mmCIF file of C-alpha atoms in Angstrom:
data_model
loop_
_atom_site.group_PDB
_atom_site.id
_atom_site.type_symbol
_atom_site.label_atom_id
_atom_site.label_comp_id
_atom_site.label_asym_id
_atom_site.label_seq_id
_atom_site.Cartn_x
_atom_site.Cartn_y
_atom_site.Cartn_z
ATOM 1 C CA MET A 1 0.000 0.000 0.000
ATOM 2 C CA ALA A 2 1.425 3.368 -1.019
ATOM 3 C CA ALA A 3 2.238 5.928 1.677
ATOM 4 C CA ALA A 4 -0.163 8.824 2.073
ATOM 5 C CA ALA A 5 0.895 11.842 0.055
ATOM 6 C CA ARG A 6 2.081 14.934 1.878
ATOM 7 C CA THR A 7 0.058 18.096 1.425
ATOM 8 C CA PRO A 8 1.462 21.597 1.874
ATOM 9 C CA GLU A 9 -1.235 22.343 4.446
ATOM 10 C CA GLY A 10 -0.358 19.747 7.053
ATOM 11 C CA PRO A 11 2.301 17.562 8.629
ATOM 12 C CA GLU A 12 3.278 14.109 7.454
ATOM 13 C CA PRO A 13 0.411 11.695 8.219
ATOM 14 C CA GLU A 14 2.647 9.497 10.374
ATOM 15 C CA VAL A 15 3.770 12.539 12.363
ATOM 16 C CA LEU A 16 0.184 13.605 12.955
ATOM 17 C CA ALA A 17 -0.617 10.073 14.116
ATOM 18 C CA ALA A 18 2.371 10.175 16.487
ATOM 19 C CA PHE A 19 1.191 13.566 17.779
ATOM 20 C CA GLU A 20 -2.243 12.177 18.602
ATOM 21 C CA ALA A 21 -0.714 9.136 20.323
ATOM 22 C CA ALA A 22 1.735 11.136 22.465
ATOM 23 C CA LYS A 23 1.101 12.300 26.030
ATOM 24 C CA GLY A 24 0.159 15.934 26.156
ATOM 25 C CA PHE A 25 -2.638 18.469 26.225
ATOM 26 C CA MET A 26 -2.687 20.246 22.853
ATOM 27 C CA PRO A 27 -5.754 19.412 20.748
ATOM 28 C CA ARG A 28 -5.394 18.546 17.074
ATOM 29 C CA HIS A 29 -6.774 21.794 15.637
ATOM 30 C CA GLU A 30 -4.417 23.926 17.736
ATOM 31 C CA GLY A 31 -1.565 21.619 16.789
ATOM 32 C CA LEU A 32 -2.285 22.129 13.102
ATOM 33 C CA ALA A 33 -2.269 25.899 13.630
ATOM 34 C CA LEU A 34 1.085 25.589 15.401
ATOM 35 C CA TYR A 35 2.428 23.491 12.532
ATOM 36 C CA ALA A 36 1.301 26.072 9.961
ATOM 37 C CA ALA A 37 3.049 28.840 11.905
ATOM 38 C CA ALA A 38 6.199 26.749 12.205
ATOM 39 C CA ARG A 39 6.249 25.956 8.481
ATOM 40 C CA GLU A 40 6.016 29.652 7.698
ATOM 41 C CA ALA A 41 8.646 30.644 10.267
ATOM 42 C CA ALA A 42 11.062 27.966 9.049
ATOM 43 C CA GLY A 43 11.199 29.889 5.786
ATOM 44 C CA LEU A 44 13.347 32.485 7.556
ATOM 45 C CA GLY A 45 16.131 29.901 7.830
ATOM 46 C CA LEU A 46 16.395 30.346 11.605
ATOM 47 C CA PRO A 47 15.856 27.901 14.473
ATOM 48 C CA LEU A 48 12.422 27.382 16.014
ATOM 49 C CA LEU A 49 12.269 27.386 19.812
ATOM 50 C CA GLU A 50 9.749 25.767 22.136
ATOM 51 C CA ILE A 51 9.439 26.526 25.852
ATOM 52 C CA GLY A 52 7.715 23.678 27.648
ATOM 53 C CA THR A 53 8.403 20.255 26.167
ATOM 54 C CA TYR A 54 6.591 17.865 28.519
ATOM 55 C CA CYS A 55 6.497 14.530 26.617
ATOM 56 C CA GLY A 56 7.017 15.987 23.148
ATOM 57 C CA ARG A 57 3.500 16.078 21.695
ATOM 58 C CA SER A 58 3.769 19.553 20.152
ATOM 59 C CA THR A 59 7.495 19.118 19.537
ATOM 60 C CA LEU A 60 6.655 16.534 16.880
ATOM 61 C CA LEU A 61 4.795 19.091 14.777
ATOM 62 C CA LEU A 62 7.530 21.679 15.192
ATOM 63 C CA ALA A 63 10.133 19.084 14.214
ATOM 64 C CA ASP A 64 8.247 18.062 11.083
ATOM 65 C CA ALA A 65 7.947 21.711 10.064
ATOM 66 C CA ALA A 66 11.638 22.254 10.805
ATOM 67 C CA ARG A 67 12.571 19.200 8.744
ATOM 68 C CA ALA A 68 10.595 20.555 5.790
ATOM 69 C CA GLY A 69 12.259 23.960 6.152
ATOM 70 C CA GLY A 70 15.807 22.728 6.696
ATOM 71 C CA VAL A 71 16.143 24.178 10.194
ATOM 72 C CA SER A 72 16.213 22.785 13.736
ATOM 73 C CA VAL A 73 13.942 22.941 16.773
ATOM 74 C CA ILE A 74 15.366 23.819 20.171
ATOM 75 C CA THR A 75 13.092 22.773 23.005
ATOM 76 C CA VAL A 76 13.667 23.968 26.571
ATOM 77 C CA ASP A 77 12.308 22.234 29.670
ATOM 78 C CA HIS A 78 13.594 21.123 33.069
ATOM 79 C CA HIS A 79 11.332 18.053 32.707
ATOM 80 C CA ARG A 80 10.188 18.165 36.347
ATOM 81 C CA GLY A 81 6.704 19.330 35.388
ATOM 82 C CA SER A 82 4.917 22.632 35.821
ATOM 83 C CA GLU A 83 2.800 23.514 38.842
ATOM 84 C CA GLU A 84 -0.464 21.996 37.635
ATOM 85 C CA GLN A 85 1.272 18.708 36.764
ATOM 86 C CA GLN A 86 2.487 17.983 40.288
ATOM 87 C CA PRO A 87 0.904 15.279 42.513
ATOM 88 C CA GLY A 88 -2.516 16.286 43.754
ATOM 89 C CA TRP A 89 -3.328 18.525 40.774
ATOM 90 C CA ASP A 90 -5.695 17.828 37.876
ATOM 91 C CA TYR A 91 -2.994 17.480 35.223
ATOM 92 C CA HIS A 92 -0.763 15.094 37.145
ATOM 93 C CA ASP A 93 0.142 11.808 35.434
ATOM 94 C CA PRO A 94 1.684 9.342 37.911
ATOM 95 C CA ASP A 95 3.362 7.502 35.032
ATOM 96 C CA THR A 96 5.709 10.484 34.640
ATOM 97 C CA VAL A 97 7.127 10.117 38.170
ATOM 98 C CA ASP A 98 10.619 8.637 38.468
ATOM 99 C CA PRO A 99 10.187 5.955 41.182
ATOM 100 C CA GLU A 100 13.833 6.184 42.204
ATOM 101 C CA VAL A 101 13.844 9.901 43.035
ATOM 102 C CA GLY A 102 10.104 10.400 43.589
ATOM 103 C CA ARG A 103 9.850 13.387 41.259
ATOM 104 C CA MET A 104 8.449 13.919 37.799
ATOM 105 C CA ASP A 105 10.810 13.259 34.916
ATOM 106 C CA THR A 106 9.289 13.590 31.463
ATOM 107 C CA LEU A 107 12.610 13.439 29.610
ATOM 108 C CA PRO A 108 12.520 9.652 28.969
ATOM 109 C CA ALA A 109 8.969 9.869 27.573
ATOM 110 C CA PHE A 110 9.984 12.827 25.408
ATOM 111 C CA ARG A 111 12.932 10.925 23.952
ATOM 112 C CA ARG A 112 10.747 7.920 23.202
ATOM 113 C CA THR A 113 8.198 10.181 21.483
ATOM 114 C CA LEU A 114 10.841 11.634 19.166
ATOM 115 C CA HIS A 115 12.451 8.263 18.499
ATOM 116 C CA ARG A 116 9.189 6.603 17.523
ATOM 117 C CA ALA A 117 8.462 9.378 15.031
ATOM 118 C CA GLY A 118 11.975 9.341 13.563
ATOM 119 C CA LEU A 119 12.525 13.024 14.315
ATOM 120 C CA GLU A 120 15.395 12.986 16.828
ATOM 121 C CA GLU A 121 17.922 14.520 14.444
ATOM 122 C CA HIS A 122 15.770 17.613 13.926
ATOM 123 C CA VAL A 123 15.463 18.513 17.623
ATOM 124 C CA ILE A 124 18.000 19.862 20.111
ATOM 125 C CA ALA A 125 16.730 19.232 23.639
ATOM 126 C CA VAL A 126 17.967 21.650 26.290
ATOM 127 C CA VAL A 127 17.326 20.393 29.823
ATOM 128 C CA GLY A 128 17.176 23.419 32.084
ATOM 129 C CA ARG A 129 15.027 26.270 33.302
ATOM 130 C CA SER A 130 13.875 28.706 30.672
ATOM 131 C CA PRO A 131 15.200 31.948 32.260
ATOM 132 C CA GLN A 132 18.668 30.446 32.782
ATOM 133 C CA VAL A 133 18.867 29.221 29.195
ATOM 134 C CA ALA A 134 17.541 32.523 27.845
ATOM 135 C CA ARG A 135 20.342 34.427 29.564
ATOM 136 C CA LEU A 136 22.849 32.375 27.567
ATOM 137 C CA TRP A 137 21.095 32.700 24.207
ATOM 138 C CA ASN A 138 22.260 35.430 21.843
ATOM 139 C CA GLY A 139 20.947 34.566 18.380
ATOM 140 C CA PRO A 140 17.772 35.315 16.384
ATOM 141 C CA LEU A 141 14.922 32.829 16.190
ATOM 142 C CA GLY A 142 12.315 32.319 13.515
ATOM 143 C CA LEU A 143 9.678 31.248 16.020
ATOM 144 C CA VAL A 144 9.288 31.239 19.798
ATOM 145 C CA PHE A 145 6.519 29.041 21.189
ATOM 146 C CA ILE A 146 5.643 29.834 24.816
ATOM 147 C CA ASP A 147 3.984 26.827 26.440
ATOM 148 C CA GLY A 148 5.668 26.522 29.827
ATOM 149 C CA GLY A 149 4.522 27.347 33.360
ATOM 150 C CA HIS A 150 1.167 29.055 33.821
ATOM 151 C CA THR A 151 1.955 31.363 36.725
ATOM 152 C CA ASP A 152 2.643 35.038 36.098
ATOM 153 C CA GLU A 153 6.204 34.518 37.304
ATOM 154 C CA HIS A 154 6.964 31.793 34.768
ATOM 155 C CA ALA A 155 4.968 33.107 31.811
ATOM 156 C CA THR A 156 6.463 36.580 32.229
ATOM 157 C CA ALA A 157 9.996 35.199 32.504
ATOM 158 C CA ASP A 158 9.481 33.176 29.325
ATOM 159 C CA TYR A 159 8.229 36.230 27.473
ATOM 160 C CA GLU A 160 10.921 38.575 28.725
ATOM 161 C CA GLY A 161 13.671 36.042 28.151
ATOM 162 C CA TRP A 162 12.737 34.868 24.674
ATOM 163 C CA ALA A 163 10.459 37.341 22.850
ATOM 164 C CA PRO A 164 13.354 39.764 22.210
ATOM 165 C CA HIS A 165 15.056 37.027 20.166
ATOM 166 C CA VAL A 166 12.221 36.706 17.644
ATOM 167 C CA ALA A 167 13.626 37.933 14.332
ATOM 168 C CA GLU A 168 11.914 40.594 12.240
ATOM 169 C CA GLY A 169 9.063 38.857 10.461
ATOM 170 C CA GLY A 170 9.325 35.919 12.857
ATOM 171 C CA LEU A 171 6.505 34.541 14.950
ATOM 172 C CA LEU A 172 5.706 34.524 18.655
ATOM 173 C CA VAL A 173 3.212 31.774 19.485
ATOM 174 C CA ILE A 174 1.524 31.619 22.901
ATOM 175 C CA HIS A 175 -0.522 28.649 24.087
ATOM 176 C CA ASP A 176 -3.258 28.407 26.724
ATOM 177 C CA VAL A 177 -4.457 31.977 26.304
ATOM 178 C CA PHE A 178 -7.786 32.145 28.143
ATOM 179 C CA PRO A 179 -9.310 35.639 28.586
ATOM 180 C CA ASP A 180 -12.027 34.451 30.990
ATOM 181 C CA PRO A 181 -11.007 35.079 34.638
ATOM 182 C CA VAL A 182 -12.481 31.690 35.561
ATOM 183 C CA ASP A 183 -9.346 30.218 33.980
ATOM 184 C CA GLU A 184 -7.002 32.037 36.362
ATOM 185 C CA TRP A 185 -4.862 28.982 37.039
ATOM 186 C CA THR A 186 -4.590 27.605 33.508
ATOM 187 C CA GLY A 187 -4.681 30.543 31.168
ATOM 188 C CA GLN A 188 -4.735 34.019 32.663
ATOM 189 C CA ALA A 189 -0.954 34.412 32.893
ATOM 190 C CA PRO A 190 -0.474 33.486 29.208
ATOM 191 C CA TYR A 191 -3.339 35.863 28.405
ATOM 192 C CA ARG A 192 -1.609 38.709 30.219
ATOM 193 C CA VAL A 193 1.628 37.952 28.353
ATOM 194 C CA TYR A 194 -0.300 37.951 25.066
ATOM 195 C CA LEU A 195 -1.756 41.388 25.883
ATOM 196 C CA ARG A 196 1.668 42.669 26.846
ATOM 197 C CA ALA A 197 3.105 41.537 23.502
ATOM 198 C CA LEU A 198 0.371 43.379 21.590
ATOM 199 C CA GLU A 199 0.687 46.498 23.735
ATOM 200 C CA SER A 200 4.452 46.577 23.216
ATOM 201 C CA GLY A 201 3.982 47.636 19.601
ATOM 202 C CA GLU A 202 6.477 44.972 18.564
ATOM 203 C CA PHE A 203 3.984 42.270 17.598
ATOM 204 C CA THR A 204 0.871 42.079 15.436
ATOM 205 C CA GLU A 205 -1.681 39.314 15.731
ATOM 206 C CA VAL A 206 -1.751 36.865 12.831
ATOM 207 C CA SER A 207 -4.243 34.219 13.920
ATOM 208 C CA VAL A 208 -6.352 32.898 16.801
ATOM 209 C CA THR A 209 -7.161 29.192 17.121
ATOM 210 C CA ASP A 210 -8.994 28.732 20.398
ATOM 211 C CA SER A 211 -6.257 29.153 23.055
ATOM 212 C CA LEU A 212 -3.387 29.435 20.542
ATOM 213 C CA ARG A 213 -2.281 32.929 19.507
ATOM 214 C CA VAL A 214 0.165 33.601 16.667
ATOM 215 C CA LEU A 215 1.855 37.023 16.562
ATOM 216 C CA ARG A 216 4.361 38.403 14.077
ATOM 217 C CA ARG A 217 7.239 40.705 14.960
ATOM 218 C CA THR A 218 6.577 43.900 13.074
ATOM 219 C CA GLY A 219 8.227 46.378 15.441
ATOM 220 C CA VAL A 220 11.624 47.018 16.954
ATOM 221 C CA ALA A 221 12.910 44.474 19.472
ATOM 222 C CA GLY A 222 14.095 45.595 22.876
ATOM 223 C CA SER A 223 11.304 47.364 24.710
ATOM 224 C CA SER A 224 9.825 44.092 25.952
ATOM 225 C CA ARG A 225 12.743 43.713 28.346
ATOM 226 C CA GLY A 226 11.644 46.771 30.261
#
């Protein structure tokens, strides 16, 4: 049986199947919007960066887009889980706990996810905390995808650390943007970061797909550090 043909609009069928099989929280339609943004951003010839890897569900789509564009994905995560993924919270998965140390460790699951999809060579995994890594980074990026911690402290640090590195014409993508105050724990901090990006004058909204926002850098970088 012949393999399914690739279409310009979406990822490889086997990658999409791997995405749907992987642990994670991003729904298919938001994933396809992320993929479309990544395909466009890869055209700049610059790396794509993801903050918040978890088990690699969204990384697969970024990696497929990077492969098509001849660039790489850098994904940053300490792999100990964000606040809402800790024991006792709604998003906790006990299968992600390392029984030897008693703490979450999603790195092994992430590596298995990439391996199964055949995308390891297109991804550079950085194990560390986003603000620490950002302080060491000094190059432009075609895309920055903010999908890490959901507190104001973490979402703001991700924005301040990485948004200034989005190249002119590049894309800033923010996940879990929920304007309704009822979503204070899961989406208000990303929403406030999204508003800050628009108010900075540096970014213009490109698309909205439920909780996924895609913004393009159209202004001068730098003021977002203030």
